[in-house]
XYZ file of C-alpha atoms in Angstrom:
168
model
C -5.923 -2.424 16.511
C -2.851 -1.159 14.546
C -1.820 2.185 13.150
C 0.446 2.836 10.178
C 1.997 5.897 8.659
C 3.297 6.461 5.155
C 4.978 9.267 3.425
C 6.167 9.658 -0.232
C 7.191 12.417 -2.517
C 7.984 12.823 -6.272
C 9.249 15.657 -8.378
C 7.165 16.737 -11.438
C 8.636 15.889 -14.926
C 7.446 16.570 -18.420
C 6.356 13.874 -20.773
C 4.644 11.422 -18.382
C 1.076 11.158 -17.210
C 0.122 12.407 -13.769
C -1.470 9.649 -11.484
C -2.555 10.223 -8.017
C -4.532 7.647 -6.160
C -4.844 5.305 -9.271
C -6.385 8.233 -11.179
C -4.932 9.856 -14.214
C -5.284 13.675 -13.803
C -5.046 16.061 -16.832
C -1.787 18.078 -16.222
C 1.268 19.124 -18.279
C 3.552 17.122 -16.182
C 3.555 13.775 -14.255
C 5.432 12.625 -11.240
C 8.760 11.062 -11.889
C 9.746 7.893 -10.201
C 10.879 4.353 -11.063
C 7.224 3.076 -11.139
C 4.248 5.370 -12.136
C 5.183 7.913 -9.398
C 1.738 7.656 -7.679
C 2.662 9.273 -4.370
C -0.796 8.651 -2.797
C -0.721 4.816 -3.518
C 2.980 4.722 -2.423
C 2.176 6.391 0.938
C -0.941 4.189 1.493
C 1.236 1.029 0.700
C 3.876 2.044 3.185
C 1.214 2.879 5.868
C -0.303 -0.546 5.417
C 2.978 -2.214 5.567
C 4.185 -0.237 8.608
C 1.060 -1.020 10.594
C 1.985 -4.817 10.306
C 5.704 -4.293 10.706
C 6.374 -5.566 7.248
C 9.280 -4.371 4.970
C 8.636 -1.013 3.237
C 7.745 -0.468 -0.444
C 11.323 0.231 -1.493
C 12.507 -3.019 0.081
C 9.715 -5.132 -1.542
C 9.793 -3.338 -4.910
C 13.364 -2.005 -5.261
C 13.711 1.091 -7.440
C 16.828 -0.397 -8.954
C 14.932 -3.500 -10.245
C 14.054 -2.859 -13.924
C 11.001 -5.098 -13.388
C 9.274 -2.244 -11.715
C 10.093 0.505 -14.194
C 6.807 2.171 -15.060
C 4.787 -0.316 -12.995
C 1.221 0.439 -11.894
C 1.353 1.271 -8.165
C -1.857 -0.704 -7.688
C 0.335 -3.779 -7.851
C 2.285 -2.583 -4.845
C -0.862 -1.767 -2.960
C -2.345 -5.244 -3.757
C 0.757 -6.908 -2.114
C 0.485 -4.753 0.984
C -3.274 -5.617 1.189
C -2.399 -9.335 0.854
C 0.087 -9.107 3.673
C -2.328 -7.141 5.909
C -5.033 -9.910 5.327
C -2.517 -12.612 5.878
C -1.608 -11.055 9.216
C -5.258 -11.118 10.203
C -6.257 -7.504 9.966
C -8.529 -5.363 7.775
C -8.816 -1.633 7.153
C -10.917 0.598 9.446
C -9.989 3.855 7.655
C -7.379 5.743 5.719
C -6.731 9.463 6.017
C -4.374 11.326 3.605
C -3.011 14.734 3.013
C -1.588 15.591 -0.390
C 0.681 18.753 -0.501
C 1.237 20.120 -3.999
C 1.057 23.577 -5.565
C -0.742 22.363 -8.646
C -2.891 20.911 -10.097
C -5.743 21.517 -7.679
C -6.962 18.285 -6.160
C -10.332 19.492 -5.078
C -12.075 18.849 -8.484
C -10.636 15.315 -8.505
C -10.915 14.330 -4.845
C -14.214 12.373 -5.146
C -12.914 10.420 -8.103
C -9.613 9.651 -6.235
C -11.599 8.648 -3.200
C -13.674 6.290 -5.173
C -10.788 4.703 -6.818
C -8.824 4.218 -3.545
C -12.031 2.757 -2.030
C -12.161 0.237 -4.908
C -8.525 -0.660 -4.665
C -8.760 -1.061 -0.890
C -12.218 -2.785 -0.913
C -13.583 -0.307 1.755
C -16.366 2.066 1.547
C -15.467 5.591 0.316
C -16.735 7.138 3.620
C -13.696 5.499 5.253
C -11.216 7.239 2.857
C -10.083 10.843 3.732
C -8.556 12.766 0.819
C -7.383 16.251 1.620
C -4.976 18.557 -0.239
C -2.903 21.585 0.812
C -0.492 23.922 -1.031
C 3.042 24.126 0.163
C 2.805 27.785 0.917
C 6.366 28.940 0.149
C 8.037 25.775 1.443
C 10.110 25.446 -1.838
C 8.409 22.284 -2.965
C 6.360 23.819 -5.821
C 7.826 21.275 -8.261
C 6.886 18.232 -6.186
C 3.988 16.376 -4.798
C 4.034 14.911 -1.239
C 1.578 12.439 0.390
C 1.115 11.733 4.098
C -1.230 8.850 4.896
C -2.389 7.300 8.224
C -4.258 3.910 8.280
C -6.075 2.264 11.107
C -6.469 -1.517 11.090
C -8.435 -3.897 13.200
C -8.195 -7.583 13.796
C -10.481 -9.299 11.145
C -12.940 -11.883 12.346
C -11.728 -15.338 11.431
C -14.527 -15.837 8.854
C -13.646 -12.577 7.096
C -9.828 -13.166 6.746
C -8.819 -13.615 3.199
C -6.106 -16.185 3.422
C -7.056 -17.691 0.094
C -6.671 -14.301 -1.677
C -4.517 -14.803 -4.688
C -1.017 -13.316 -4.482
C -0.643 -10.302 -6.869
C 1.492 -10.961 -9.911
C 4.932 -9.480 -9.238
């Protein structure tokens, strides 16, 4: 078994959509970043990569590369999943905590869980989505995501070595 930890943060900015966990959430501001700013998918990607001692998201998808400007973070996640499978592992579960003052995540948690479940190809009951407010920490204009993943060795007949490489 292997454990991975991922962390990400982005500042809120006007004029862009808010995406968390691959879900667009109605809000006046989105999360700035070189890609779509999806803090949850970025943290999951880094947790998966870290569990198998692969390079991190910033190394694989450099924010200085114009190719990734506005990119859907699901592309990064797909590459991490490909690497996890190639290393001979599969996801047991994912636990996440989002820290943001607003919008409230509770009303969107089930939709986010379902979307992350689809992207990871694991049942929703293996995806933990929690949200906390920063409680005076001075991060009211940002969103932060912490993620832990647990991987297990995949049986040989389940490994997806033939899985297509995501288009980068």
